RNA sequence: GUUCCCGUAGCUCAGAGGAUAGAGCAUUUGAUUUCUAAUCAAAGGGUCGCAGGUUCGAAUCCUGCCGGGGAUACCA
């Protein structure tokens, strides 16, 4: 036993290489630098890979990737790598296939570099010097209707990205910018004035955002009716677009008047606006709370919509912008992006005017190293123009701005369209998911209904939804089938949660048997492929966090957690932990392994803003 | 017209220039006296849209074409 302890201490000499912390790999690097007389040591990065199935090995060194740094031939390099490993006592066997060198490590060397160093695996992979202050804006809802599946994707990606960046070691400030003013807001206000009958969310027992959304729908119905009437009286308007007929309708004119009154701060309009917005915000708060979303700061468009005008004037002076013959101020963004109007000829703002203003305001307020917007991919051009305009204005930080463009969410029937009533409402979706989780939990429990059934169902249902949305690369347009794609089997959140639940159950039973996490672990005993695979996978966790953060892609972490859970499920089947046929030492070692794997799974899910239920 | 994204198994999707292109679902089959079967094991299923090019090596990079979607407002 003492010998083991000494060996443990020796291999604790851990060094960091691109997220993979292994002494043997660092030694290999030193050896190759010596052999090939490499001058710039930082040019040589050795990132081992998991050996593919069917090959004999734990880890693989791909020598093709070392050609550049070493300036050698693939065959020579792989021979040298082979020779190096052949002499290492931590290596049981080495195999060279073409320029790939596959090594099998002793269990103790492997586990000591991996799960035994759980604190290292869970530490932020980015050092303090390269940590950035990142402002991330997402959600950006309108206050005239409740949120739908598209917002849910935005919210989920935004919050998980913020959490991921934080986990990687950055300083993250999540912010929201609520579109609480404008013609569309006036539409729901007119709708309420005409059809509201002085009802309130309380009097009708309706969630505030749904309550207001109802009047937005009624408004649009009325508008459509008036347009139809107009066309029946004036048949020549048949081919004119609906948008162009807006100001020819009575309700359209009333809406425009209301917007003007709002901008002139007419008290009756302002108080109606304040009352209805308060209802919506209360509803949104519930939605955000249920999703586990918190913002450090919420900007309101009603406070920011006038920003930018003076900046345009200054840009005009500095020559960043030019005045066109018709009086509009434009920015010339070159051949690809063309000209963009930044101020109307009548001197009023366009959308990009206030975006310029808000972005500069955010920069001055927080001085971040990077600003990120999580906004749908239909606005790619807009953001390119925004960044281009800021660049022209001489803001050097404009090249640190980043638009994380995510794809749309389609239904099997096609696009979601609010006008056709094919929108999946966020709150309905949450309830459906949680109910599904509850039903299947009840099925599994039989008569033994757990006391925390509702809390558990909430965690499982919401976890399944978030996991599903994060599984896809953000930029892909995804197809969401509420019936089929939302199951709790296979590559899902509950699969990962289930692995955690099984581990928790084992640990509870182990404690009853007198096995604790303080017991000394003999890692040598975990020598099966199933046990080694867990350590191999765990070894890559910091690198996965780092890569996912640098690519701003949570799906990388999602795939990893599925792989690790899969490795665990196999281990669970093949290596009983508390079986009576096991010695106490084996039980202790396997319990320790379970704890470490659970820690990683829990940490990974938490990073994705997903919780783990007490049991399943 | 210009521009951006996508095209990989029946379906939904991973593949960070490298080995025999992978998962899940669906289909077929097997596993529960042993720590939770929301699990595990296995089978079938692929001209990686097409054609060139770069490379020792291309699903991955470049060019062209075909197909699908988005953006091309003094809308937000």
XYZ file of C-alpha atoms (C1' of nucleotides) in Angstrom:
692
model
C 0.000 0.000 0.000
C 2.797 2.452 0.856
C 4.454 1.824 -2.462
C 1.224 2.821 -4.167
C 1.118 6.060 -2.230
C 4.652 6.914 -3.287
C 3.838 6.137 -6.906
C 0.739 8.307 -6.640
C 2.800 11.237 -5.417
C 5.284 10.843 -8.239
C 2.702 10.968 -10.971
C 0.977 13.937 -9.396
C 3.595 16.099 -11.080
C 1.065 17.428 -13.502
C 1.724 19.851 -16.287
C -0.667 21.628 -18.551
C -0.707 21.027 -22.266
C -3.657 22.488 -24.126
C -6.097 21.309 -21.548
C -4.735 17.786 -21.348
C -2.776 17.416 -18.160
C -0.406 14.472 -18.406
C 3.191 14.169 -17.386
C 3.963 11.533 -19.976
C 2.837 13.756 -22.818
C 4.920 16.625 -21.493
C 7.928 14.312 -21.308
C 7.317 13.287 -24.897
C 7.282 16.926 -25.880
C 10.610 17.575 -24.145
C 12.099 14.544 -25.825
C 10.969 15.602 -29.298
C 12.167 19.177 -28.788
C 15.579 17.776 -27.913
C 15.661 15.281 -30.778
C 14.540 17.723 -33.460
C 16.256 20.760 -31.966
C 13.054 22.791 -31.976
C 13.805 26.462 -31.295
C 10.280 27.756 -30.675
C 8.907 25.389 -28.067
C 5.453 26.928 -28.137
C 5.046 25.875 -31.773
C 4.856 22.255 -30.707
C 1.470 21.221 -29.388
C 0.830 17.594 -28.678
C -2.842 16.867 -28.225
C -3.423 13.152 -27.841
C -6.667 11.757 -29.160
C -8.899 8.988 -27.956
C -7.877 5.830 -29.763
C -10.613 4.768 -32.197
C -12.546 1.596 -31.490
C -11.013 -1.510 -32.958
C -7.477 -0.237 -32.387
C -5.417 -1.455 -29.480
C -4.778 1.617 -27.386
C -5.975 4.136 -24.854
C -4.576 7.252 -26.477
C -3.267 8.064 -29.927
C -0.541 10.438 -31.013
C -1.172 11.595 -34.556
C 2.314 12.260 -35.882
C 1.070 13.833 -39.090
C 0.155 16.820 -36.987
C 3.711 17.179 -35.685
C 5.338 17.430 -39.112
C 5.285 21.214 -39.294
C 6.611 21.941 -35.833
C 9.316 19.269 -35.982
C 10.185 19.559 -39.663
C 10.581 15.831 -39.919
C 9.143 12.998 -41.968
C 6.016 11.330 -40.590
C 7.665 7.933 -40.463
C 10.729 9.210 -38.604
C 8.612 11.095 -36.107
C 6.357 8.164 -35.407
C 9.405 5.942 -34.935
C 10.829 8.364 -32.387
C 7.482 8.621 -30.610
C 7.271 4.852 -30.601
C 10.774 4.508 -29.144
C 9.987 7.052 -26.463
C 6.867 5.282 -25.291
C 8.519 1.878 -25.561
C 10.898 2.867 -22.764
C 8.255 4.409 -20.498
C 7.240 2.313 -17.523
C 3.748 3.860 -17.488
C 3.102 2.427 -20.924
C 2.041 -1.193 -21.178
C 2.140 -1.465 -24.941
C 2.838 0.715 -27.967
C 1.640 0.145 -31.483
C 2.582 2.084 -34.578
C 0.158 2.167 -37.495
C 1.305 4.420 -40.323
C 2.015 7.685 -38.531
C -0.285 6.963 -35.619
C 1.204 5.754 -32.368
C -1.261 4.088 -30.048
C -0.387 3.557 -26.421
C -1.903 1.519 -23.645
C -1.249 3.060 -20.235
C -1.082 1.330 -16.889
C -4.344 1.881 -15.031
C -2.592 3.744 -12.265
C -0.805 6.131 -14.596
C -4.037 6.834 -16.432
C -6.302 7.290 -13.434
C -3.710 9.355 -11.566
C -3.586 11.808 -14.458
C -7.327 11.892 -14.797
C -10.131 11.219 -12.330
C -7.792 11.269 -9.322
C -7.112 14.910 -10.222
C -10.772 15.888 -10.245
C -10.055 19.388 -8.916
C -7.842 20.056 -11.933
C -10.462 18.706 -14.299
C -13.053 21.038 -12.834
C -10.849 24.133 -12.696
C -11.350 26.873 -15.288
C -9.196 25.942 -18.295
C -8.339 29.562 -19.093
C -5.706 31.283 -17.001
C -6.372 34.674 -15.484
C -4.211 36.542 -17.960
C -6.271 35.493 -20.943
C -9.641 35.852 -19.223
C -11.853 38.423 -20.882
C -14.694 40.649 -19.762
C -17.563 39.675 -21.995
C -20.887 41.411 -22.395
C -23.490 39.073 -23.816
C -26.900 40.267 -24.928
C -29.721 37.856 -25.601
C -33.495 37.322 -25.431
C -34.505 40.857 -26.538
C -38.265 40.217 -26.439
C -41.067 42.532 -27.540
C -43.578 43.516 -24.911
C -46.629 42.975 -27.081
C -46.884 39.188 -26.956
C -45.691 36.130 -25.050
C -42.503 34.295 -25.973
C -42.499 31.303 -28.294
C -40.218 28.426 -29.233
C -37.916 30.744 -31.185
C -37.344 32.846 -28.065
C -36.796 29.682 -26.074
C -33.937 28.744 -28.395
C -32.496 32.229 -28.075
C -32.840 32.257 -24.275
C -31.394 28.778 -23.921
C -28.404 29.423 -26.167
C -27.788 32.829 -24.619
C -27.894 31.706 -21.014
C -25.890 28.543 -21.650
C -23.267 30.486 -23.587
C -22.965 33.016 -20.775
C -22.620 30.167 -18.316
C -20.080 28.347 -20.509
C -17.889 31.428 -20.900
C -17.996 31.957 -17.164
C -17.110 28.330 -16.545
C -14.158 28.647 -18.902
C -12.806 31.458 -16.745
C -14.140 34.636 -18.326
C -15.909 37.492 -16.592
C -19.378 37.482 -18.118
C -22.129 40.107 -17.968
C -25.464 38.865 -19.372
C -27.779 41.661 -20.440
C -31.199 41.967 -22.017
C -32.539 44.706 -24.255
C -36.309 44.790 -24.193
C -38.188 46.233 -27.148
C -40.820 47.994 -25.108
C -41.805 50.795 -27.486
C -42.781 51.333 -31.091
C -45.697 50.838 -33.385
C -46.163 47.141 -32.504
C -46.472 47.996 -28.825
C -49.106 50.611 -29.671
C -51.025 47.943 -31.548
C -51.547 45.871 -28.415
C -52.431 49.063 -26.523
C -55.102 50.036 -29.056
C -56.314 46.453 -28.931
C -56.710 46.668 -25.170
C -58.442 50.068 -25.343
C -61.021 48.692 -27.736
C -61.506 45.119 -26.574
C -60.159 45.067 -23.021
C -63.317 45.989 -21.087
C -61.037 47.105 -18.247
C -60.095 43.527 -17.510
C -56.708 42.770 -15.971
C -54.477 39.711 -15.801
C -55.606 39.324 -12.182
C -59.313 39.604 -12.968
C -59.028 37.014 -15.715
C -56.373 34.928 -13.954
C -54.083 35.113 -16.978
C -50.299 35.386 -17.164
C -49.550 39.017 -18.014
C -47.724 38.510 -21.326
C -50.454 36.165 -22.556
C -53.081 38.649 -21.493
C -51.487 41.445 -23.524
C -50.743 39.122 -26.456
C -54.454 38.381 -26.721
C -55.167 42.036 -27.562
C -52.356 42.126 -30.091
C -54.087 39.266 -31.883
C -57.477 40.975 -31.658
C -55.926 44.160 -33.010
C -54.583 42.324 -36.054
C -57.948 40.715 -36.672
C -59.587 44.144 -36.628
C -56.904 45.614 -38.899
C -57.428 42.832 -41.403
C -61.157 43.448 -41.311
C -60.707 47.153 -41.996
C -58.347 46.456 -44.892
C -60.870 44.072 -46.396
C -63.597 46.689 -46.063
C -61.367 49.276 -47.671
C -60.689 47.017 -50.605
C -64.349 46.229 -51.107
C -65.102 49.959 -51.304
C -62.087 50.751 -53.463
C -61.436 47.752 -55.742
C -58.344 49.454 -57.236
C -56.534 48.764 -53.933
C -56.785 45.028 -54.486
C -53.128 44.606 -55.440
C -51.685 47.121 -52.951
C -49.767 45.472 -50.130
C -51.393 45.316 -46.706
C -48.528 47.271 -45.153
C -49.124 50.118 -47.576
C -52.798 50.259 -46.668
C -52.069 50.524 -42.953
C -52.377 54.325 -42.828
C -55.531 54.283 -44.889
C -57.438 52.427 -42.175
C -59.063 54.054 -39.202
C -57.283 51.784 -36.741
C -53.955 52.344 -38.464
C -54.269 56.092 -38.139
C -55.256 55.735 -34.501
C -52.155 53.637 -33.901
C -49.885 56.164 -35.556
C -51.498 58.910 -33.474
C -50.845 56.889 -30.335
C -47.172 56.479 -31.209
C -46.894 60.251 -31.649
C -48.695 60.812 -28.355
C -46.328 58.374 -26.677
C -43.307 60.204 -28.043
C -44.818 63.479 -26.829
C -45.277 61.815 -23.435
C -49.044 62.279 -23.329
C -49.915 61.180 -19.813
C -52.926 58.984 -20.596
C -50.929 57.045 -23.190
C -47.883 56.757 -20.955
C -49.906 55.413 -18.037
C -51.629 52.828 -20.240
C -48.222 51.861 -21.634
C -46.710 51.572 -18.174
C -49.581 49.477 -16.898
C -49.525 47.033 -19.818
C -45.738 46.734 -19.844
C -45.770 45.943 -16.149
C -48.133 43.051 -16.868
C -45.844 41.736 -19.573
C -42.710 42.081 -17.462
C -44.333 40.132 -14.687
C -45.094 37.358 -17.152
C -41.581 37.436 -18.601
C -40.098 37.258 -15.121
C -41.939 33.988 -14.572
C -40.698 32.619 -17.885
C -37.111 33.622 -17.180
C -37.243 32.253 -13.679
C -38.488 28.934 -14.939
C -35.662 28.818 -17.463
C -33.078 29.753 -14.845
C -32.198 33.001 -16.566
C -30.846 36.057 -14.828
C -29.578 39.265 -16.367
C -27.071 41.566 -14.752
C -28.791 44.440 -16.472
C -31.902 45.000 -18.540
C -31.859 47.853 -21.037
C -35.192 49.237 -22.174
C -35.531 50.462 -25.702
C -37.748 53.249 -24.414
C -34.608 54.620 -22.731
C -32.198 53.955 -25.565
C -34.166 54.657 -28.743
C -33.033 58.261 -28.929
C -29.369 57.364 -28.568
C -27.132 57.586 -31.562
C -28.380 60.719 -33.308
C -25.647 62.965 -31.916
C -23.088 60.301 -32.672
C -24.211 60.332 -36.295
C -23.704 64.097 -36.362
C -20.197 63.680 -35.004
C -19.502 60.906 -37.513
C -20.602 63.262 -40.254
C -18.116 65.877 -39.024
C -15.324 63.329 -38.830
C -16.001 62.091 -42.317
C -17.082 58.600 -41.265
C -20.506 59.258 -42.775
C -21.679 61.341 -45.710
C -24.870 63.202 -46.509
C -26.610 62.036 -49.627
C -28.262 64.450 -52.047
C -31.699 63.653 -50.659
C -30.545 64.556 -47.156
C -30.182 61.050 -45.683
C -26.950 60.297 -43.833
C -25.237 57.182 -45.108
C -22.222 55.060 -44.375
C -20.356 53.566 -47.298
C -19.331 50.026 -46.366
C -17.669 49.049 -49.596
C -18.564 46.697 -52.377
C -19.976 43.806 -50.372
C -22.082 45.605 -47.788
C -22.952 48.627 -49.895
C -24.442 51.847 -48.553
C -26.492 51.919 -45.414
C -28.713 54.772 -44.283
C -27.910 55.657 -40.668
C -30.222 58.666 -40.373
C -33.360 59.415 -42.373
C -33.594 62.481 -44.604
C -36.101 63.954 -42.152
C -33.512 63.601 -39.378
C -35.211 60.750 -37.530
C -33.586 57.503 -36.403
C -33.552 54.172 -38.103
C -32.910 50.924 -36.257
C -29.169 51.018 -36.803
C -28.991 54.569 -35.407
C -30.071 53.434 -31.982
C -27.997 50.266 -32.236
C -24.905 52.398 -32.795
C -25.891 54.477 -29.801
C -26.650 51.502 -27.569
C -23.469 49.652 -28.473
C -21.320 52.662 -27.636
C -23.288 53.228 -24.436
C -22.705 49.615 -23.421
C -19.027 49.932 -24.235
C -18.635 53.091 -22.175
C -20.578 51.646 -19.275
C -18.795 48.287 -19.048
C -15.601 48.603 -21.145
C -15.812 44.946 -22.111
C -13.133 43.112 -24.082
C -15.878 41.627 -26.199
C -19.572 42.174 -26.904
C -21.690 39.269 -28.078
C -25.220 39.367 -29.431
C -27.317 36.233 -29.597
C -29.695 37.116 -32.412
C -31.282 35.115 -35.238
C -29.381 34.623 -38.477
C -31.804 36.780 -40.469
C -29.977 39.735 -38.974
C -26.486 38.752 -40.132
C -26.320 41.603 -42.630
C -27.579 44.129 -40.105
C -24.829 43.252 -37.648
C -22.147 43.325 -40.327
C -23.337 46.829 -41.183
C -23.423 47.843 -37.527
C -19.875 46.617 -36.926
C -18.745 48.239 -40.157
C -20.278 51.585 -39.194
C -18.618 51.500 -35.769
C -15.326 50.663 -37.423
C -15.691 53.661 -39.727
C -16.393 55.823 -36.696
C -12.933 54.891 -35.485
C -13.825 52.531 -32.647
C -10.946 50.092 -32.625
C -12.891 47.695 -30.441
C -15.356 47.115 -33.270
C -13.411 44.026 -34.336
C -14.123 42.408 -30.964
C -17.892 42.532 -31.562
C -19.521 39.232 -32.374
C -22.945 38.274 -33.611
C -23.800 34.721 -32.619
C -26.327 33.969 -35.330
C -28.542 31.001 -34.628
C -30.891 29.317 -37.069
C -34.631 29.215 -37.025
C -36.736 26.564 -35.401
C -39.082 24.878 -37.835
C -41.927 22.503 -37.186
C -42.540 19.328 -39.180
C -45.290 21.276 -40.919
C -42.815 24.010 -41.835
C -42.203 27.470 -40.451
C -43.856 28.775 -37.349
C -46.242 31.534 -38.295
C -48.093 33.566 -35.734
C -50.658 34.619 -38.321
C -51.531 31.001 -38.984
C -51.547 30.021 -35.355
C -48.706 27.510 -35.740
C -46.589 29.115 -33.043
C -45.414 26.927 -30.187
C -45.897 28.984 -27.049
C -43.025 28.914 -24.551
C -45.131 28.347 -21.443
C -47.253 25.674 -23.110
C -44.086 23.943 -24.215
C -42.638 24.004 -20.693
C -45.820 22.543 -19.248
C -45.953 19.853 -21.882
C -42.367 18.811 -21.215
C -42.796 18.789 -17.464
C -46.050 16.841 -17.704
C -44.386 14.270 -19.926
C -41.616 13.920 -17.351
C -44.164 13.543 -14.580
C -46.146 10.907 -16.441
C -43.125 8.801 -17.128
C -41.805 9.229 -13.591
C -45.145 8.019 -12.219
C -45.101 5.051 -14.579
C -41.692 4.076 -13.310
C -42.452 4.533 -9.621
C -45.616 2.486 -9.430
C -47.294 2.980 -6.068
C -44.203 4.458 -4.464
C -44.789 8.082 -5.474
C -41.867 10.298 -4.447
C -42.628 13.356 -2.320
C -40.693 15.653 -4.624
C -42.387 14.441 -7.800
C -43.208 17.950 -9.051
C -39.759 19.370 -8.423
C -38.210 16.330 -10.072
C -40.471 16.525 -13.119
C -39.632 20.198 -13.514
C -35.907 19.456 -13.554
C -36.262 16.543 -15.958
C -38.724 18.214 -18.316
C -36.898 21.527 -18.541
C -33.568 19.719 -18.715
C -34.780 17.644 -21.654
C -35.934 20.747 -23.505
C -32.766 22.763 -22.950
C -30.536 19.812 -23.762
C -32.432 19.195 -26.982
C -32.044 22.813 -28.058
C -28.352 22.900 -27.168
C -27.561 19.615 -28.897
C -27.570 21.257 -32.287
C -24.873 23.531 -33.580
C -26.401 27.009 -33.038
C -26.154 28.065 -36.653
C -28.202 25.219 -38.054
C -31.870 25.593 -38.769
C -33.461 22.932 -36.648
C -36.580 20.926 -37.053
C -38.569 20.563 -33.871
C -41.145 17.845 -33.642
C -43.013 18.281 -30.346
C -44.316 14.726 -30.564
C -41.348 12.712 -31.732
C -38.155 14.572 -30.982
C -39.001 15.218 -27.387
C -38.442 11.835 -25.827
C -36.558 10.902 -22.738
C -34.614 8.060 -24.301
C -31.392 8.023 -26.233
C -29.338 11.173 -26.770
C -31.252 13.351 -24.352
C -30.827 15.369 -21.193
C -32.567 12.746 -19.074
C -30.044 10.160 -20.287
C -27.260 12.197 -18.686
C -29.385 12.995 -15.625
C -30.167 9.292 -15.291
C -26.468 8.432 -15.155
C -26.116 10.929 -12.294
C -29.151 9.499 -10.524
C -27.747 5.982 -10.714
C -24.430 7.151 -9.312
C -26.157 8.970 -6.461
C -28.029 5.811 -5.652
C -24.815 3.795 -5.545
C -23.103 6.347 -3.333
C -26.008 6.326 -0.902
C -25.867 2.531 -0.648
C -22.081 2.613 -0.330
C -22.315 4.977 2.625
C -24.660 2.539 4.348
C -22.015 -0.125 3.776
C -19.417 2.084 5.436
C -17.594 3.179 2.308
C -16.755 6.876 2.196
C -14.966 9.190 -0.166
C -12.175 9.552 2.380
C -11.041 5.959 1.933
C -7.656 5.515 0.255
C -8.127 4.469 -3.330
C -5.980 1.912 -5.107
C -6.465 3.008 -8.702
C -4.501 0.024 -9.973
C -7.604 -2.062 -9.347
C -9.602 -0.284 -12.054
C -7.986 -2.058 -14.957
C -10.874 -3.025 -17.240
C -11.474 -1.211 -20.505
C -14.760 0.124 -19.116
C -13.000 1.723 -16.173
C -10.111 3.028 -18.224
C -12.470 4.512 -20.808
C -14.025 6.663 -18.106
C -10.655 8.104 -17.161
C -9.671 8.630 -20.777
C -12.872 10.526 -21.426
C -12.569 12.533 -18.215
C -9.072 13.613 -19.218
C -10.518 15.633 -22.072
C -13.083 17.569 -20.060
C -11.040 20.767 -19.597
C -10.154 20.785 -23.277
C -13.821 20.379 -24.197
C -14.808 23.344 -22.025
C -12.036 25.408 -23.547
C -12.896 24.473 -27.124
C -16.633 24.938 -26.667
C -16.004 28.378 -25.157
C -13.624 29.481 -27.872
C -16.014 28.338 -30.573
C -19.015 29.627 -28.596
C -20.742 26.338 -29.221
C -22.471 24.493 -26.381
C -23.230 21.514 -28.609
C -19.602 20.431 -28.212
C -20.150 20.075 -24.472
C -23.494 18.356 -25.032
C -21.912 15.687 -27.243
C -19.172 15.178 -24.703
C -21.611 14.653 -21.832
C -23.494 12.094 -23.903
C -20.252 10.243 -24.626
C -19.254 10.265 -20.978
C -22.712 9.072 -19.912
C -22.526 6.311 -22.476
C -19.140 5.241 -21.116
C -20.663 5.250 -17.659
C -23.709 3.180 -18.638
C -21.422 0.504 -20.058
C -19.276 0.567 -16.950
C -22.424 0.343 -14.823
C -23.524 -2.796 -16.624
C -20.160 -4.508 -16.769
C -18.540 -3.479 -13.502
C -20.924 -3.859 -10.554
C -19.735 -1.534 -7.834
C -21.188 -2.978 -4.661
C -21.451 -6.619 -5.663
C -20.795 -9.072 -2.838
C -18.146 -10.767 -4.932
C -16.050 -7.583 -4.886
C -13.329 -6.999 -2.307
C -13.679 -3.880 -0.200
C -10.762 -2.308 -2.106
C -12.532 -2.744 -5.416
C -15.747 -1.322 -4.004
C -13.850 1.689 -2.677
C -12.088 2.298 -5.972
C -15.259 1.980 -8.040
C -17.234 4.223 -5.702
C -14.462 6.790 -6.050
C -14.655 6.508 -9.831
C -18.436 6.980 -9.703
C -18.061 10.125 -7.574
C -15.612 11.695 -9.994
C -17.742 10.929 -13.027
C -20.804 12.315 -11.317
C -18.873 15.485 -10.488
C -18.010 15.986 -14.144
C -21.522 15.218 -15.395
C -23.064 17.535 -12.822
C -20.582 20.275 -13.610
C -21.199 19.897 -17.335
C -24.976 19.996 -16.980
C -24.732 22.961 -14.638
C -22.623 24.718 -17.249
C -25.506 24.172 -19.656
C -27.867 25.571 -16.985
C -29.405 22.123 -16.432
C -29.987 20.711 -12.954
C -29.800 17.150 -11.734
C -32.784 15.575 -9.938
C -32.333 13.886 -6.585
C -33.451 10.596 -8.090
C -35.205 9.336 -11.188
C -29.054 40.165 -59.798
C -25.803 40.426 -55.274
C -24.703 38.056 -50.745
C -24.819 34.588 -46.426
C -25.991 29.635 -44.522
C -27.179 24.557 -45.457
C -26.919 19.647 -48.479
C -23.570 13.125 -44.614
C -27.945 6.349 -43.100
C -35.387 6.034 -43.950
C -35.688 10.580 -40.160
C -33.018 14.220 -36.796
C -28.092 15.434 -36.435
C -22.213 14.868 -34.942
C -17.742 14.774 -37.705
C -11.509 21.010 -35.016
C -7.109 18.303 -43.181
C -5.617 12.265 -41.104
C -6.762 5.361 -39.630
C -12.396 1.231 -41.342
C -17.279 8.422 -41.971
C -20.286 8.133 -36.371
C -24.641 8.837 -32.718
C -29.860 8.878 -31.509
C -34.679 7.772 -33.460
C -37.187 4.190 -36.542
C -36.792 -1.380 -38.078
C -35.138 -6.530 -36.485
C -33.046 -9.532 -32.422
C -31.132 -10.551 -27.521
C -30.294 -9.165 -22.015
C -33.547 -7.889 -15.582
C -32.453 -14.133 -8.885
C -26.914 -9.187 -8.829
C -25.952 -1.206 -7.381
C -32.648 2.054 -11.041
C -34.339 -1.462 -18.210
C -35.364 6.681 -18.812
C -30.396 0.997 -19.394
C -27.113 -2.443 -22.063
C -25.578 -5.767 -26.301
C -26.130 -6.906 -31.570
C -27.878 -6.610 -36.932
C -29.287 -4.226 -41.325
C -29.033 0.625 -43.524
C -23.805 5.565 -46.906
C -21.896 7.141 -54.952
C -20.650 12.324 -47.619
C -25.636 16.845 -53.687
C -22.570 16.795 -58.667
C -17.896 17.951 -61.314
C -13.070 19.685 -61.182
C -8.679 21.504 -58.290
C -4.934 21.920 -54.033
C -2.512 17.966 -50.845
C 1.516 12.370 -49.192
C -3.846 12.416 -47.539
C -10.411 15.893 -48.650
C -17.046 14.826 -45.862
C -13.615 18.842 -44.166
C -9.862 23.730 -47.995
C -10.550 26.328 -53.238
C -13.537 26.999 -57.978
C -17.882 26.002 -60.814
C -22.696 23.853 -61.108
C -27.429 21.737 -58.994
C -31.021 21.747 -54.934
C -33.169 24.072 -50.108
C -33.453 28.388 -46.885
C -32.268 33.517 -45.191
C -30.856 38.622 -46.206
C -30.773 42.363 -49.710
C -36.085 49.168 -46.467
C -35.287 56.278 -45.027
C -39.127 48.277 -41.033
C -37.791 46.541 -36.203
